Tab-separated table of C-alpha atoms and ligand atoms in Angstrom:
chain	number	residue	atom	x	y	z
V	1	MET	CA	27.539	17.419	-4.247
V	2	ILE	CA	24.732	15.072	-3.840
V	3	GLN	CA	26.463	11.392	-4.014
V	4	GLY	CA	23.730	9.295	-2.935
V	5	VAL	CA	19.870	9.103	-3.530
V	6	ILE	CA	17.791	7.320	-0.986
V	7	PHE	CA	14.329	6.040	-2.121
V	8	ASP	CA	11.322	5.635	-0.393
V	9	LEU	CA	9.405	2.571	-1.626
V	10	ASP	CA	5.609	2.779	-1.247
V	11	GLY	CA	4.543	5.723	-3.628
V	12	VAL	CA	7.869	6.250	-4.995
V	13	LEU	CA	8.878	3.184	-6.726
V	14	THR	CA	5.548	1.196	-6.862
V	15	ASP	CA	2.066	2.231	-5.815
V	16	THR	CA	1.053	-0.209	-3.111
V	17	ALA	CA	-0.969	2.554	-1.214
V	18	VAL	CA	-4.118	0.954	-2.859
V	19	TYR	CA	-3.346	-2.319	-1.123
V	20	HIS	CA	-2.711	-0.856	2.257
V	21	TYR	CA	-5.848	0.900	1.995
V	22	GLN	CA	-7.969	-2.274	0.952
V	23	SER	CA	-6.666	-4.361	3.708
V	24	TRP	CA	-6.894	-1.625	6.573
V	25	LYS	CA	-10.436	-0.919	5.169
V	26	GLN	CA	-11.191	-4.445	5.684
V	27	ILE	CA	-9.772	-4.655	9.083
V	28	ALA	CA	-11.675	-1.411	10.380
V	29	SER	CA	-15.029	-2.718	8.971
V	30	SER	CA	-14.631	-5.802	11.487
V	31	PHE	CA	-15.199	-3.056	13.940
V	32	ASN	CA	-17.675	-1.083	12.214
V	33	PHE	CA	-15.378	1.683	11.208
V	34	GLU	CA	-15.553	3.116	7.788
V	35	LEU	CA	-12.124	4.074	6.778
V	36	THR	CA	-11.844	6.723	3.915
V	37	GLU	CA	-9.341	7.531	1.391
V	38	LYS	CA	-8.817	10.656	3.487
V	39	HIS	CA	-7.769	8.800	6.225
V	40	ASN	CA	-5.475	6.589	4.364
V	41	GLU	CA	-3.658	9.617	2.994
V	42	GLN	CA	-2.655	10.266	6.799
V	43	LEU	CA	-1.225	6.615	6.854
V	44	LYS	CA	1.312	7.152	4.146
V	45	GLY	CA	4.894	6.372	5.415
V	46	VAL	CA	3.472	5.656	8.731
V	47	SER	CA	4.430	1.975	10.136
V	48	ARG	CA	2.165	-0.835	10.285
V	49	SER	CA	1.545	-0.680	14.257
V	50	GLU	CA	1.288	3.246	14.022
V	51	SER	CA	-1.340	3.059	11.359
V	52	LEU	CA	-3.488	0.514	13.571
V	53	ASP	CA	-2.988	3.084	16.527
V	54	HIS	CA	-4.457	6.006	14.183
V	55	ILE	CA	-7.080	3.777	12.948
V	56	LEU	CA	-8.323	2.728	16.391
V	57	SER	CA	-8.007	6.241	17.829
V	58	TRP	CA	-10.143	7.524	15.009
V	59	ALA	CA	-12.641	4.841	15.885
V	60	GLY	CA	-12.481	5.736	19.481
V	61	ILE	CA	-11.651	2.055	20.293
V	62	ALA	CA	-9.041	0.764	22.782
V	63	LEU	CA	-7.515	-2.759	22.627
V	64	ASP	CA	-5.234	-4.673	24.592
V	65	PRO	CA	-1.769	-5.541	22.981
V	66	GLU	CA	-2.732	-8.971	22.304
V	67	MET	CA	-5.776	-8.294	20.090
V	68	LYS	CA	-3.850	-5.328	18.365
V	69	ASN	CA	-1.169	-8.052	17.176
V	70	ARG	CA	-3.857	-10.443	15.755
V	71	LEU	CA	-4.976	-7.240	13.879
V	72	LEU	CA	-1.601	-6.577	12.575
V	73	VAL	CA	-1.036	-10.001	11.692
V	74	GLU	CA	-4.198	-10.337	10.073
V	75	LYS	CA	-3.655	-7.013	8.016
V	76	ASN	CA	-0.427	-8.107	6.851
V	77	GLY	CA	-2.025	-11.499	5.509
V	78	LEU	CA	-4.620	-9.519	3.646
V	79	TYR	CA	-1.808	-7.186	2.381
V	80	LEU	CA	0.250	-10.142	1.132
V	81	ASP	CA	-2.373	-11.894	-0.524
V	82	LEU	CA	-3.069	-8.343	-2.743
V	83	ILE	CA	0.506	-7.967	-3.632
V	84	GLN	CA	1.257	-11.297	-4.713
V	85	SER	CA	0.949	-10.497	-8.407
V	86	LEU	CA	3.060	-7.316	-8.320
V	87	SER	CA	5.399	-7.481	-11.222
V	88	SER	CA	7.797	-4.983	-13.203
V	89	ARG	CA	4.596	-3.845	-14.614
V	90	ASP	CA	3.908	-2.101	-11.214
V	91	ILE	CA	7.308	0.164	-11.266
V	92	LEU	CA	5.955	3.534	-11.292
V	93	PRO	CA	6.479	5.747	-14.464
V	94	GLY	CA	9.921	7.239	-14.983
V	95	VAL	CA	11.728	5.180	-12.018
V	96	THR	CA	13.833	2.819	-13.914
V	97	ASP	CA	15.270	5.585	-16.397
V	98	PHE	CA	15.964	7.718	-13.512
V	99	LEU	CA	17.840	4.859	-11.621
V	100	HIS	CA	19.896	4.266	-14.617
V	101	HIS	CA	20.841	7.644	-15.234
V	102	LEU	CA	21.666	8.022	-11.432
V	103	ILE	CA	24.043	4.940	-11.601
V	104	GLY	CA	25.545	6.025	-14.827
V	105	GLN	CA	26.663	9.108	-13.243
V	106	GLY	CA	28.238	7.306	-10.054
V	107	VAL	CA	25.531	8.041	-7.743
V	108	LYS	CA	25.148	5.615	-4.960
V	109	THR	CA	21.445	4.398	-4.541
V	110	ALA	CA	19.505	3.101	-1.395
V	111	VAL	CA	15.954	2.253	-0.224
V	112	GLY	CA	14.683	3.743	2.860
V	113	SER	CA	11.330	2.457	3.721
V	114	SER	CA	9.051	2.057	6.846
V	115	SER	CA	7.796	-1.356	5.388
V	116	LYS	CA	8.549	-4.715	6.754
V	117	ASN	CA	7.692	-6.192	3.326
V	118	ALA	CA	10.278	-3.867	1.311
V	119	ASN	CA	12.754	-6.777	0.281
V	120	PHE	CA	9.548	-8.834	-0.952
V	121	ILE	CA	8.157	-6.026	-2.872
V	122	LEU	CA	11.509	-5.093	-4.421
V	123	SER	CA	12.184	-8.636	-5.586
V	124	LYS	CA	8.570	-8.801	-6.932
V	125	ILE	CA	9.309	-5.669	-9.060
V	126	GLY	CA	12.764	-6.790	-10.174
V	127	LEU	CA	14.330	-3.470	-8.604
V	128	MET	CA	16.628	-4.885	-6.036
V	129	PRO	CA	19.800	-4.796	-8.537
V	130	PHE	CA	19.484	-1.130	-8.737
V	131	PHE	CA	20.313	-0.506	-5.045
V	132	ASP	CA	23.431	-0.749	-3.072
V	133	VAL	CA	21.505	-0.816	0.191
V	134	VAL	CA	17.964	-1.481	1.463
V	135	VAL	CA	16.979	-0.236	4.742
V	136	ASP	CA	13.352	-1.159	5.801
V	137	GLY	CA	10.918	-1.383	8.973
V	138	THR	CA	12.732	-4.438	10.134
V	139	MET	CA	16.111	-2.818	10.731
V	140	VAL	CA	15.055	0.377	12.680
V	141	LYS	CA	13.474	1.126	16.155
V	142	GLN	CA	11.687	4.362	15.279
V	143	THR	CA	9.821	4.873	12.099
V	144	LYS	CA	9.291	7.843	9.935
V	145	PRO	CA	9.014	10.751	10.868
V	146	ASP	CA	11.959	9.802	12.867
V	147	PRO	CA	15.078	10.112	10.722
V	148	GLU	CA	16.695	6.696	11.839
V	149	VAL	CA	15.845	4.982	8.505
V	150	PHE	CA	17.497	7.403	6.332
V	151	LEU	CA	20.374	8.047	8.543
V	152	LEU	CA	21.065	4.088	8.675
V	153	ALA	CA	20.847	4.106	4.793
V	154	ALA	CA	23.348	7.004	4.505
V	155	ALA	CA	26.037	5.288	6.985
V	156	SER	CA	25.230	2.060	5.150
V	157	LEU	CA	26.248	3.883	1.880
V	158	GLY	CA	29.295	5.459	3.732
V	159	LEU	CA	27.895	8.908	3.143
V	160	ASN	CA	27.401	11.905	5.174
V	161	PRO	CA	23.745	12.771	5.433
V	162	GLU	CA	24.400	16.244	3.907
V	163	SER	CA	25.548	14.371	0.599
V	164	CYS	CA	22.328	12.553	0.430
V	165	LEU	CA	18.997	13.114	-1.465
V	166	VAL	CA	15.740	11.486	-0.525
V	167	VAL	CA	13.133	11.011	-2.875
V	168	GLU	CA	9.609	10.893	-0.789
V	169	ASP	CA	6.003	10.980	-1.572
V	170	ALA	CA	4.564	11.293	2.207
V	171	GLU	CA	4.688	14.188	4.787
V	172	ALA	CA	6.211	11.823	7.561
V	173	GLY	CA	8.779	10.964	5.142
V	174	VAL	CA	9.937	14.493	4.242
V	175	GLU	CA	9.965	15.542	7.706
V	176	ALA	CA	12.263	12.394	8.408
V	177	ALA	CA	14.628	13.224	5.551
V	178	LYS	CA	14.930	16.904	6.631
V	179	SER	CA	15.368	15.884	10.448
V	180	ALA	CA	18.350	13.691	9.013
V	181	GLY	CA	19.820	16.972	7.310
V	182	MET	CA	19.268	15.604	3.608
V	183	LYS	CA	17.812	17.222	0.573
V	184	VAL	CA	14.290	16.118	-0.452
V	185	LEU	CA	12.610	15.521	-3.825
V	186	GLY	CA	9.145	15.390	-3.435
V	187	ILE	CA	6.871	13.368	-5.506
V	188	SER	CA	3.199	14.697	-5.412
V	189	ALA	CA	0.304	14.701	-8.061
V	190	HIS	CA	-1.092	17.757	-6.547
V	191	GLY	CA	2.023	19.614	-5.728
V	192	ASN	CA	1.437	19.883	-2.185
V	193	LEU	CA	4.127	18.240	-0.342
V	194	ILE	CA	5.169	20.476	2.505
V	195	GLY	CA	8.708	20.594	3.005
V	196	ALA	CA	10.389	19.173	0.080
V	197	ASP	CA	13.206	21.322	-1.735
V	198	HIS	CA	12.037	20.439	-5.073
V	199	GLU	CA	8.751	18.669	-6.232
V	200	VAL	CA	7.720	16.875	-9.347
V	201	GLN	CA	4.545	15.064	-10.196
V	202	ASN	CA	6.278	11.882	-11.060
V	203	LEU	CA	10.056	10.892	-12.125
V	204	ILE	CA	9.369	10.757	-15.860
V	205	GLY	CA	12.001	12.816	-17.776
V	206	VAL	CA	13.680	14.355	-14.586
V	207	ASP	CA	17.063	15.684	-15.343
V	208	THR	CA	19.273	13.937	-12.946
V	209	LYS	CA	22.415	16.148	-13.755
V	210	TYR	CA	20.375	19.292	-13.058
V	211	LEU	CA	18.883	17.830	-10.143
V	212	LEU	CA	21.720	16.714	-8.411
V	213	SER	CA	23.745	19.987	-8.941
V	214	HIS	CA	20.833	22.406	-8.330
V	215	LEU	CA	19.887	20.607	-4.943
V	216	ASN	CA	23.316	21.090	-3.887
I	1	LIG	C1	5.095	2.705	4.228
I	1	LIG	C2	3.521	2.710	3.724
I	1	LIG	O1	5.816	2.406	3.018
I	1	LIG	O2	5.007	1.220	4.935
I	1	LIG	C3	2.494	2.590	4.928
I	1	LIG	O3	3.522	3.997	3.044
I	1	LIG	C4	2.780	1.365	5.631
I	1	LIG	O4	1.384	2.705	4.409
I	1	LIG	C5	4.196	1.016	6.179
I	1	LIG	O5	1.842	1.149	6.662
I	1	LIG	C6	4.490	-0.252	6.867
I	1	LIG	O6	4.297	-1.410	5.540
I	1	LIG	P1	4.169	-2.715	5.966
I	1	LIG	O7	4.478	-3.558	4.635
I	1	LIG	O8	5.304	-2.987	7.059
I	1	LIG	O9	2.823	-3.205	6.614
I	2	LIG	MG1	5.737	6.334	0.333
């Protein structure tokens, strides 16, 4: 039986992808590279430094570690400016009811995110009280698609990986959850998330009782 649900943050609880995109686009334009939405899709779930590595390789640019670090700091500054105004209005549809139902059924809840800004974002949108555990990008050595973030979340909840369900919107995250031996509920507007055990367009009206027993 599923006893714990581990949520990805960006794209599952709130949609910050557009802000990551805007700030990366500005960074990329500083070296005359035009970052497109298609590129951005490939950055979902990927850590900040690996995202920069992808962008530099698409642009065919090699930078020394110091310069890369400056760009990472600059990108995060731009991103933080953009997410200052996040509030509970930015919680994605269906999320709050879904969490209430799970908690009412005695299921433990965690966040497993690649973001180093996860605690800040959760506080801004007011979802912090809904989670027993938050594991973010500051707490792991390897990021998705490595399973470390989800394994640490399960261990912190005191659960075996097999009794956890991960809710994810990115391929790197689905891969991470499957490598951890967990079930995956995929969130995908277009129904094309490879590898998820079950897929929905959003969390509106998702029947938690059915889901937890069905994905056993
Ligand atoms: C993930 C996002 O949740 O966090 C990625 O999907 C992002 O796009 C990554 O790069 C790291 O985020 P941050 O906040 O540490 O720059
Ligand atoms: Mg995500």
